[in-house]
């Protein structure tokens, strides 16, 4: 930027006037070159100003600006847009790299200790230019809309712009319908925690019935009672780190604590193992002196350490920990959580779990629950589908039409069985098919449409709307649990990344998947509900599944061989799924060794078991190693 661009006095950044020159550059960009815009907004800045004063507010803006400048490259332009809003224009840059910058910046903000110990969060909206974008302002506009989405989904997040220009878009699902009795039970549990100590609530129900939605509604009450809300989210293949899914939320929580609280937590903890200190770097915990406990006792000492940190932490701030989709939780994580709860006593910790029913089918989680309830009072809420009246309310609210014809309402509620996810998808599908037009001359024609019989069929009918390539790309994405990267699908289909990304546009628009930023800063896609993923997987025959996992296994193995991190478990997972005994045994053993190195006993045992199974099947096993594995398994 030329030195003649006016600068903002507070932050030293160029002001929005700089956008004019950037716009000229944008209009001259070569065909096919994408630019990206990032819009950043400081969460609750008004409140910070009111509570801590304008001087503190100004200082915080300077700090944010500094962190921003630290992360942008030479060719990027960081601008103070006005108030607490910043903009970064990334010349000749697609959203992939832009997301990377955004993720690093967000991380820096989370790590920074701000003036006066104020907790500061930022929300980010990101958009990439399309070929048809003439002016930079249209890209900014998209980024701004993404920012709006990101705030709506909860602060402190990055959202991508998603084009929702089609008709499904004006359906509204923001209202939380009914569930007052269940919400009250949750609130009561929190009240009890504040008075008497640790409690647990288990919410069960069929997929799509609204478990996740119900428990996230508790956030508001938590904020009201001064209780922090931390979330552990599980996929079928958990995170790479041991205990990460339990500890990660606590770690994030610790980072947002004011300095004084952090010091108080640290001082009431006593000396800990180096690994515990390493888990909570921002606490600056004192490490044990003298010889460390022997190897065999170390695991328990570690558990004790973590429990002590939790006790100190919840002594300062009460915490609600949400464990969503318990059925997929790692046993080792549950083991640690159980230990914390057991030593909890009067700890102000509310553990809220959701699980798919029948939860009894998930044997490990179920027996763990049996143990947990011996130490912690546990309430179970079994969520039923919405009754007719409330289902009808949800439909009317979604269409913003209180005067829907009764028979149309009845058809939809009957068909959906009151399952909110079903209602949602059904409305989208009908709206798309033109059967539920909005506007002045409302047009509700249901007669000619044959309504689908179940969620699976409904989802399939939505998938039928996709062009074959989009569907194929989604199907490949369904292979890996959790989120999937464009790299993976473009590899599996042998098509260029750009084409794979294009093929994802339509599923994104339809809300079948949404974009997220992976921890390494790449955009990845996640199915908006597991129902979609399981439908897609069913479309693949057993033999093609095996073949695909085999190719994917080789692909990950190759990347792992080049030194890419955190891929070992994925390689092993793929080879186990492809039933290639020899490869599966080899990598299961490596994964077991890696798990051992990070003291993840449950992971280690799980991989060793697979090793034993596949090594036996391959018939080529080194009998000595096999025998050793048996012994190790016995010890674990
Ligand atoms: N009480 C409710 N009011 C409005 N929408 C709801 C309600 N419960 C669930 N939904 C919506 O239905 C969909 C499925 O809910 P979700 O909580 O993901 O189900 P589950 O976790 O049980 O599989 C979500 O889009 C959610 O927002
Ligand atoms: Mg859920």
XYZ file of C-alpha atoms and ligand atoms in Angstrom:
664
model
C 0.000 0.000 0.000
C 1.316 3.410 -0.856
C 2.397 5.601 2.029
C -0.230 8.160 1.080
C -3.045 5.919 2.321
C -4.568 7.468 5.419
C -3.777 5.660 8.619
C -5.933 5.081 11.613
C -4.353 6.888 14.534
C -5.151 4.325 17.166
C -3.895 1.183 15.447
C -1.640 2.518 12.721
C -3.538 0.450 10.165
C -4.833 1.933 6.918
C -8.450 3.031 7.110
C -11.243 1.901 4.820
C -10.202 4.561 2.342
C -7.505 2.099 1.319
C -10.193 -0.107 -0.172
C -10.500 2.129 -3.248
C -7.040 1.344 -4.476
C -7.457 -2.316 -3.621
C -10.672 -2.353 -5.591
C -8.850 -1.066 -8.659
C -6.368 -3.919 -8.315
C -9.178 -6.379 -7.833
C -10.941 -5.333 -11.013
C -7.729 -5.841 -12.959
C -7.058 -9.320 -11.557
C -6.223 -11.990 -14.134
C -9.062 -14.346 -15.044
C -9.322 -17.250 -12.656
C -7.399 -15.567 -9.860
C -9.304 -15.592 -6.597
C -9.054 -12.909 -3.910
C -10.280 -13.394 -0.406
C -11.709 -11.078 2.202
C -11.719 -11.642 5.914
C -13.942 -9.606 8.190
C -13.126 -9.586 11.883
C -15.246 -8.351 14.693
C -14.382 -8.183 18.378
C -17.040 -10.031 20.373
C -19.033 -7.955 22.841
C -16.835 -4.934 22.328
C -19.520 -2.557 23.477
C -19.787 -4.398 26.729
C -16.010 -4.330 27.190
C -16.050 -0.578 26.664
C -18.903 -0.101 29.110
C -17.463 -2.318 31.794
C -13.760 -1.597 31.538
C -13.799 1.880 30.067
C -12.787 3.326 26.720
C -9.086 3.379 27.487
C -9.054 -0.359 28.044
C -11.175 -0.765 24.911
C -8.681 1.237 22.845
C -5.787 -0.741 24.171
C -7.519 -3.985 23.260
C -8.116 -2.794 19.715
C -4.412 -2.024 19.464
C -3.532 -5.477 20.679
C -5.919 -7.106 18.208
C -4.476 -4.980 15.404
C -0.989 -6.021 16.401
C -1.892 -9.723 16.333
C -3.450 -9.211 12.937
C -0.400 -7.498 11.505
C 1.755 -10.274 12.869
C -0.192 -12.818 10.844
C -0.656 -11.138 7.475
C 1.761 -11.581 4.619
C 3.417 -8.864 2.551
C 0.760 -9.079 -0.105
C -2.187 -8.937 2.292
C -3.746 -5.727 3.477
C -5.047 -5.370 7.016
C -7.427 -2.491 7.474
C -9.254 -0.947 10.389
C -12.699 -0.833 8.938
C -14.187 1.182 11.743
C -15.166 0.697 15.376
C -14.204 -2.793 16.400
C -14.237 -4.171 12.872
C -11.149 -5.103 10.886
C -10.814 -6.327 7.340
C -8.045 -8.229 5.617
C -7.886 -8.348 1.842
C -5.785 -11.207 0.527
C -4.673 -10.552 -3.026
C -4.514 -13.545 -5.368
C -5.413 -15.893 -2.547
C -8.087 -18.568 -2.316
C -10.027 -19.407 0.774
C -7.673 -22.264 1.638
C -4.800 -19.989 2.517
C -7.095 -17.341 3.844
C -8.536 -19.873 6.272
C -5.044 -20.674 7.389
C -4.372 -17.074 8.268
C -7.724 -16.782 9.994
C -7.083 -19.885 12.087
C -3.648 -18.690 13.178
C -4.943 -15.265 14.063
C -7.836 -16.721 16.045
C -5.420 -18.924 17.925
C -3.208 -15.952 18.732
C -6.157 -14.007 20.069
C -7.183 -16.923 22.250
C -3.681 -17.166 23.606
C -3.069 -13.490 24.171
C -3.412 -12.055 27.645
C -5.182 -8.776 27.176
C -4.889 -5.543 29.058
C -6.433 -5.836 32.500
C -7.092 -9.553 32.143
C -10.164 -8.907 29.987
C -11.434 -11.888 28.077
C -11.463 -10.993 24.422
C -12.915 -13.061 21.621
C -13.206 -12.385 17.925
C -15.500 -13.735 15.238
C -14.431 -14.070 11.638
C -16.230 -14.210 8.321
C -14.421 -15.337 5.214
C -15.269 -15.213 1.524
C -13.459 -15.937 -1.712
C -14.208 -13.973 -4.849
C -16.172 -15.642 -7.591
C -15.385 -15.170 -11.252
C -18.450 -12.971 -11.656
C -17.541 -10.594 -8.808
C -16.823 -7.241 -10.399
C -16.114 -5.158 -7.325
C -14.243 -5.892 -4.157
C -17.251 -4.653 -2.225
C -19.248 -7.708 -3.274
C -16.605 -10.001 -1.784
C -16.597 -7.934 1.379
C -20.325 -8.150 1.467
C -20.162 -11.940 1.356
C -17.541 -12.034 4.092
C -19.786 -9.822 6.141
C -22.690 -12.191 5.752
C -20.421 -15.058 6.770
C -19.468 -13.068 9.852
C -23.119 -12.773 10.677
C -23.471 -16.567 10.408
C -20.469 -17.113 12.577
C -21.923 -14.927 15.318
C -25.200 -16.773 15.045
C -23.445 -20.089 15.555
C -21.714 -18.875 18.691
C -18.939 -16.375 19.049
C -15.240 -16.965 18.573
C -15.622 -18.881 15.307
C -14.671 -18.668 11.660
C -17.415 -19.046 9.068
C -17.226 -19.274 5.310
C -19.606 -17.500 3.053
C -22.235 -19.856 1.723
C -24.438 -18.891 -1.105
C -28.002 -19.454 -0.072
C -29.724 -17.606 -2.807
C -32.135 -20.429 -3.449
C -35.587 -20.873 -2.107
C -34.731 -23.096 0.832
C -32.961 -20.158 2.327
C -35.924 -18.302 3.663
C -36.970 -21.164 5.885
C -36.180 -20.246 9.424
C -35.158 -22.757 12.062
C -33.938 -20.387 14.707
C -36.820 -20.910 17.094
C -36.435 -23.473 19.773
C -39.732 -25.301 20.006
C -41.131 -26.621 23.253
C -38.920 -28.895 25.406
C -39.654 -26.655 28.349
C -39.948 -29.548 30.787
C -36.632 -31.043 29.702
C -34.904 -27.691 29.762
C -36.199 -27.167 33.257
C -34.693 -30.469 34.335
C -31.354 -29.371 32.956
C -31.581 -26.040 34.730
C -32.440 -27.745 37.985
C -29.401 -29.962 37.610
C -27.228 -26.877 37.236
C -28.838 -25.275 40.269
C -28.037 -28.384 42.254
C -24.453 -28.353 41.078
C -24.059 -24.821 42.361
C -25.463 -25.804 45.735
C -24.315 -29.351 46.286
C -21.634 -30.314 43.787
C -21.130 -32.586 40.814
C -24.145 -33.911 38.881
C -24.573 -35.678 35.565
C -27.383 -35.673 33.035
C -27.761 -38.116 30.185
C -30.002 -37.152 27.273
C -30.987 -40.044 25.030
C -33.153 -40.331 21.938
C -33.297 -41.327 18.284
C -31.092 -39.507 15.768
C -32.471 -36.095 14.862
C -34.845 -35.877 17.803
C -33.047 -32.782 19.109
C -30.587 -33.911 21.778
C -27.752 -31.650 20.732
C -30.086 -28.727 20.256
C -31.641 -29.182 23.683
C -28.388 -29.300 25.582
C -26.893 -26.357 23.747
C -29.915 -24.315 24.833
C -28.529 -24.670 28.336
C -25.792 -22.243 27.372
C -28.040 -19.287 28.065
C -28.838 -20.410 31.564
C -25.158 -21.154 32.188
C -24.235 -17.615 31.211
C -26.970 -16.333 33.475
C -25.655 -18.330 36.449
C -22.027 -17.402 35.770
C -21.169 -20.949 34.771
C -18.708 -21.677 31.974
C -19.772 -23.991 29.173
C -17.245 -26.360 27.647
C -17.939 -28.816 24.882
C -16.299 -32.114 23.976
C -17.372 -33.207 20.525
C -16.926 -36.759 19.351
C -16.787 -38.335 15.936
C -16.502 -42.035 15.414
C -12.762 -41.611 15.134
C -11.796 -39.267 17.895
C -9.045 -36.710 17.981
C -5.452 -37.694 17.695
C -4.502 -36.631 21.162
C -5.063 -38.783 24.216
C -7.679 -37.316 26.528
C -7.784 -34.402 24.091
C -11.521 -34.505 23.798
C -11.996 -34.108 27.507
C -9.037 -31.875 28.178
C -9.300 -29.623 25.135
C -12.458 -27.887 26.346
C -10.938 -27.337 29.788
C -7.747 -26.032 28.281
C -9.687 -23.570 26.158
C -11.580 -22.536 29.257
C -8.431 -21.939 31.254
C -7.145 -19.671 28.507
C -10.149 -17.418 28.767
C -9.814 -16.986 32.527
C -8.661 -13.639 33.855
C -5.065 -13.609 34.985
C -6.010 -13.454 38.662
C -8.157 -16.573 38.404
C -5.420 -18.423 36.609
C -2.944 -17.564 39.325
C -5.366 -18.668 41.998
C -5.943 -21.979 40.223
C -2.225 -22.587 39.862
C -1.426 -21.739 43.447
C -4.044 -24.076 44.870
C -2.832 -26.994 42.758
C 0.517 -27.929 44.180
C 3.355 -29.402 42.132
C 2.412 -31.617 39.196
C 4.004 -33.932 36.629
C 5.703 -32.241 33.689
C 3.055 -33.667 31.347
C 0.265 -32.069 33.369
C 2.040 -28.729 33.376
C 2.455 -29.079 29.616
C -1.281 -29.589 29.151
C -2.122 -26.223 30.685
C 0.768 -23.988 29.662
C -1.083 -20.792 30.458
C -1.467 -21.790 34.115
C 2.276 -21.990 34.700
C 1.875 -24.926 37.101
C 4.772 -25.767 39.399
C 6.476 -29.038 38.507
C 7.364 -31.754 40.952
C 10.911 -31.787 42.183
C 13.084 -34.788 42.799
C 12.616 -38.193 41.181
C 9.386 -38.708 39.280
C 7.067 -41.532 40.308
C 7.841 -44.921 38.750
C 6.425 -45.720 35.345
C 3.664 -48.009 36.613
C 2.296 -45.391 38.991
C 2.575 -42.473 36.697
C -0.787 -42.818 35.017
C -2.618 -42.527 38.337
C -0.489 -39.601 39.442
C -1.348 -37.887 36.179
C -5.064 -38.495 36.771
C -4.701 -37.102 40.270
C -2.993 -34.009 38.900
C -5.705 -33.360 36.372
C -8.403 -33.862 38.993
C -6.635 -31.351 41.237
C -6.577 -28.797 38.418
C -10.278 -29.395 37.812
C -11.050 -28.972 41.488
C -9.164 -25.696 41.595
C -10.720 -24.542 38.345
C -14.307 -25.310 39.315
C -13.578 -23.665 42.626
C -13.162 -20.390 40.739
C -15.792 -20.890 38.025
C -18.511 -23.513 37.881
C -18.313 -25.526 34.664
C -20.779 -27.365 32.474
C -19.060 -29.966 30.339
C -21.058 -31.199 27.382
C -20.091 -34.598 26.023
C -22.045 -34.798 22.786
C -22.484 -38.238 21.210
C -21.216 -40.228 24.133
C -21.560 -43.427 22.128
C -18.440 -42.447 20.222
C -16.394 -41.243 23.145
C -12.990 -42.770 23.637
C -12.814 -45.090 26.555
C -9.640 -43.513 27.813
C -11.319 -40.113 27.830
C -14.265 -41.499 29.754
C -11.903 -43.173 32.154
C -10.279 -39.851 32.964
C -13.619 -38.085 33.191
C -14.860 -40.782 35.547
C -11.809 -40.316 37.709
C -12.343 -36.576 37.885
C -16.001 -37.045 38.753
C -15.149 -39.646 41.396
C -12.774 -37.354 43.160
C -15.152 -34.501 42.566
C -17.248 -34.475 45.707
C -18.472 -30.913 46.003
C -16.862 -29.888 42.715
C -19.059 -27.462 40.799
C -19.121 -29.522 37.636
C -22.176 -30.447 35.579
C -21.562 -33.257 33.112
C -24.156 -33.267 30.340
C -24.051 -36.154 27.906
C -26.068 -37.027 24.839
C -26.318 -40.508 23.421
C -28.199 -42.203 20.693
C -30.799 -44.653 21.900
C -30.801 -47.464 22.628
C -27.726 -46.444 24.590
C -27.598 -49.945 26.055
C -26.292 -51.070 22.670
C -23.063 -49.144 23.154
C -21.705 -51.593 25.670
C -18.610 -49.750 26.769
C -20.281 -46.396 27.253
C -23.181 -48.089 28.998
C -21.061 -49.934 31.527
C -19.033 -46.779 32.146
C -22.277 -44.977 32.937
C -23.077 -47.714 35.425
C -19.854 -46.953 37.249
C -20.277 -43.190 37.029
C -23.673 -43.192 38.678
C -22.215 -44.806 41.771
C -20.283 -41.605 42.407
C -22.337 -38.888 40.835
C -26.115 -38.445 40.883
C -27.255 -39.078 37.347
C -30.527 -38.039 35.724
C -31.655 -39.489 32.428
C -33.846 -37.544 30.033
C -35.302 -39.617 27.261
C -36.232 -37.258 24.483
C -39.412 -38.134 22.598
C -40.372 -36.683 19.224
C -42.368 -33.439 19.340
C -46.097 -33.895 19.798
C -48.418 -32.856 17.000
C -49.038 -29.371 18.271
C -45.389 -28.526 18.694
C -44.380 -30.120 15.436
C -47.007 -27.950 13.771
C -45.564 -24.926 15.547
C -42.151 -25.725 14.222
C -43.519 -25.907 10.680
C -45.363 -22.621 10.971
C -42.396 -20.871 12.473
C -40.115 -22.205 9.768
C -42.412 -20.965 7.022
C -43.288 -17.834 9.005
C -46.887 -18.464 8.226
C -49.425 -18.847 11.008
C -52.186 -19.550 8.537
C -51.122 -22.762 6.936
C -53.928 -25.010 5.784
C -54.666 -27.572 8.474
C -54.393 -30.601 6.212
C -50.935 -29.589 5.002
C -49.762 -29.197 8.578
C -51.208 -32.538 9.501
C -49.574 -34.302 6.610
C -46.164 -32.919 7.471
C -46.380 -33.622 11.165
C -47.742 -37.118 10.655
C -45.121 -37.942 8.086
C -42.246 -36.691 10.192
C -43.396 -38.415 13.349
C -42.436 -35.216 15.165
C -38.719 -35.684 14.597
C -37.311 -32.136 14.222
C -34.530 -33.137 11.867
C -37.046 -34.891 9.703
C -39.331 -31.847 9.727
C -36.464 -29.651 8.698
C -35.324 -31.783 5.815
C -38.869 -32.405 4.691
C -39.668 -28.713 4.546
C -36.517 -28.011 2.607
C -37.287 -30.755 0.190
C -40.890 -29.644 -0.319
C -39.887 -26.043 -0.702
C -37.341 -26.969 -3.288
C -39.844 -29.030 -5.177
C -42.082 -25.956 -5.310
C -44.781 -27.515 -3.159
C -44.552 -24.883 -0.446
C -44.267 -21.514 -2.041
C -44.150 -18.484 0.194
C -45.194 -14.995 -0.782
C -48.525 -13.275 -1.025
C -50.383 -15.908 -2.993
C -49.286 -18.798 -0.886
C -49.256 -21.952 -2.801
C -49.414 -25.161 -0.838
C -49.767 -28.150 -3.077
C -48.970 -31.424 -1.438
C -51.335 -33.776 -3.194
C -49.184 -34.628 -6.166
C -46.039 -35.308 -4.117
C -45.486 -38.675 -2.644
C -43.944 -37.990 0.735
C -40.994 -40.117 1.741
C -41.530 -42.831 4.348
C -38.605 -42.390 6.660
C -35.606 -40.199 7.323
C -33.433 -42.401 5.159
C -35.768 -42.157 2.225
C -36.146 -38.443 2.727
C -32.433 -37.867 2.805
C -32.094 -40.028 -0.264
C -34.676 -37.974 -2.106
C -32.633 -34.883 -1.273
C -29.491 -36.583 -2.458
C -31.279 -37.437 -5.697
C -31.367 -33.737 -6.468
C -27.597 -33.617 -6.731
C -25.791 -34.072 -9.969
C -23.900 -37.380 -10.149
C -20.493 -35.869 -9.508
C -21.579 -33.993 -6.394
C -23.141 -37.125 -5.045
C -20.019 -39.117 -5.799
C -17.865 -36.551 -4.025
C -20.110 -36.672 -0.976
C -20.032 -40.439 -0.971
C -16.250 -40.374 -0.854
C -16.405 -37.819 1.920
C -18.600 -40.172 3.902
C -15.817 -42.733 4.099
C -13.928 -40.878 6.793
C -15.838 -40.270 9.985
C -16.048 -36.695 11.184
C -14.936 -34.130 8.681
C -13.342 -34.689 5.307
C -10.896 -32.657 3.282
C -11.093 -31.832 -0.385
C -7.715 -33.504 -0.842
C -9.113 -36.834 0.181
C -12.095 -36.807 -2.167
C -10.168 -35.409 -5.091
C -7.616 -38.163 -4.603
C -10.220 -40.928 -4.407
C -12.007 -39.780 -7.535
C -8.869 -38.820 -9.387
C -10.205 -35.357 -10.188
C -8.528 -31.967 -9.663
C -9.134 -30.250 -6.340
C -10.877 -27.349 -7.950
C -13.393 -29.651 -9.571
C -13.979 -31.453 -6.285
C -14.487 -28.131 -4.561
C -16.979 -27.070 -7.239
C -18.850 -30.331 -6.833
C -19.268 -29.506 -3.156
C -20.967 -26.181 -3.869
C -24.397 -27.666 -4.333
C -24.345 -29.904 -1.217
C -23.143 -26.846 0.717
C -25.956 -24.761 -0.628
C -28.460 -27.456 0.256
C -27.149 -27.601 3.792
C -26.201 -31.266 3.528
C -22.683 -30.361 4.622
C -21.097 -27.260 6.025
C -17.566 -25.963 5.983
C -15.273 -25.744 8.958
C -11.646 -24.945 9.537
C -9.574 -27.912 10.655
C -7.063 -27.472 13.488
C -4.323 -27.210 10.886
C -6.194 -24.339 9.254
C -7.601 -26.070 6.202
C -11.209 -25.835 5.160
C -12.917 -29.179 5.631
C -16.497 -30.333 5.220
C -18.713 -31.948 7.797
C -22.074 -33.584 7.299
C -24.764 -31.509 8.904
C -26.215 -34.656 10.384
C -24.985 -38.195 10.664
C -28.132 -39.437 8.891
C -26.759 -38.037 5.641
C -23.456 -39.773 6.057
C -24.959 -43.156 6.835
C -27.296 -42.928 3.833
C -24.350 -42.290 1.552
C -22.342 -45.140 2.983
C -25.226 -47.496 2.348
C -24.920 -46.706 -1.330
C -21.563 -48.422 -1.442
C -21.279 -52.171 -1.731
C -19.094 -54.064 0.714
C -16.564 -54.808 -1.980
C -16.239 -51.237 -3.174
C -15.938 -50.062 0.403
C -13.003 -52.379 0.867
C -11.393 -51.251 -2.350
C -11.823 -47.581 -1.483
C -10.425 -47.953 2.011
C -7.516 -49.812 0.530
C -6.707 -46.934 -1.817
C -7.226 -44.393 0.883
C -4.994 -46.364 3.208
C -2.221 -46.284 0.623
C -2.718 -42.585 0.091
C -2.487 -41.786 3.797
C 0.406 -44.175 4.177
C 2.259 -42.287 1.481
C 1.564 -38.951 3.143
C 2.539 -40.378 6.497
C 5.758 -41.661 4.927
C 6.541 -38.117 3.821
C 6.407 -37.039 7.420
C 2.924 -35.603 7.696
C 1.814 -35.764 11.285
C -1.161 -37.368 12.993
C -1.934 -39.744 10.167
C -0.946 -43.069 11.661
C -4.346 -43.785 13.179
C -6.017 -42.948 9.870
C -3.737 -45.281 7.924
C -4.449 -48.065 10.387
C -8.183 -47.300 10.379
C -8.345 -47.540 6.584
C -6.432 -50.806 6.400
C -8.585 -52.349 9.095
C -11.676 -51.297 7.130
C -10.231 -52.674 3.919
C -9.535 -55.977 5.678
C -5.994 -56.161 4.361
C -4.713 -58.303 7.151
C -1.028 -57.784 6.641
C -1.148 -54.001 6.296
C -3.741 -53.727 9.032
C -1.567 -55.708 11.432
C 1.533 -53.682 10.569
C -0.106 -50.318 11.116
C -2.223 -51.367 14.075
C 1.017 -52.316 15.777
C 2.604 -48.964 14.914
C -0.477 -47.162 16.151
C -0.329 -49.191 19.355
C 3.290 -48.225 19.882
C 2.498 -44.603 19.268
C -0.399 -44.792 21.725
C 1.945 -46.310 24.260
C 4.390 -43.469 23.802
C 1.671 -41.012 24.739
C 0.444 -43.196 27.610
C -2.928 -43.745 26.020
C -3.572 -47.161 27.496
C -7.041 -47.641 26.058
C -5.976 -46.687 22.572
C -2.994 -48.925 22.903
C -5.165 -51.853 23.925
C -7.628 -51.223 21.101
C -4.873 -51.174 18.481
C -3.140 -54.194 19.992
C -6.374 -56.140 19.804
C -6.656 -55.282 16.136
C -3.040 -56.242 15.642
C -3.653 -59.640 17.207
C -6.788 -60.184 15.137
C -5.254 -59.194 11.809
C -1.863 -60.733 12.437
C -3.627 -64.018 13.129
C -5.648 -63.669 9.929
C -2.676 -62.811 7.745
C -0.953 -66.023 8.692
C 2.377 -64.252 8.342
C 2.663 -63.059 11.871
C 5.881 -62.997 13.732
C 4.814 -65.390 16.488
C 7.138 -63.878 19.005
C 5.680 -60.386 18.500
C 2.196 -61.825 18.655
C 2.939 -63.480 21.941
C 4.376 -60.254 23.310
C 1.245 -58.420 22.262
C -0.862 -60.928 24.142
C 1.164 -60.340 27.256
C 0.945 -56.568 26.876
C -2.807 -56.797 26.423
C -3.055 -58.779 29.609
C -1.212 -56.036 31.467
C -3.316 -53.208 30.150
N -36.869 -28.228 19.956
C -36.429 -27.873 18.736
N -36.871 -26.748 18.140
C -36.431 -26.392 16.920
N -35.536 -27.089 16.196
C -35.059 -28.225 16.721
C -35.467 -28.669 18.017
N -34.820 -29.815 18.289
C -34.045 -30.068 17.227
N -34.173 -29.133 16.277
C -33.460 -29.094 14.999
O -33.501 -30.405 14.428
C -32.232 -30.795 13.926
C -31.742 -32.073 14.591
O -31.491 -31.829 15.959
P -30.208 -32.383 16.722
O -30.163 -31.707 18.026
O -29.021 -32.299 15.866
O -30.607 -33.921 16.895
P -29.802 -35.094 17.612
O -28.642 -34.500 18.327
O -30.807 -35.708 18.544
O -29.425 -36.035 16.512
C -31.317 -29.616 14.171
O -31.237 -28.877 12.991
C -32.004 -28.834 15.258
O -31.684 -27.455 15.186
Mg -26.560 -34.682 18.033
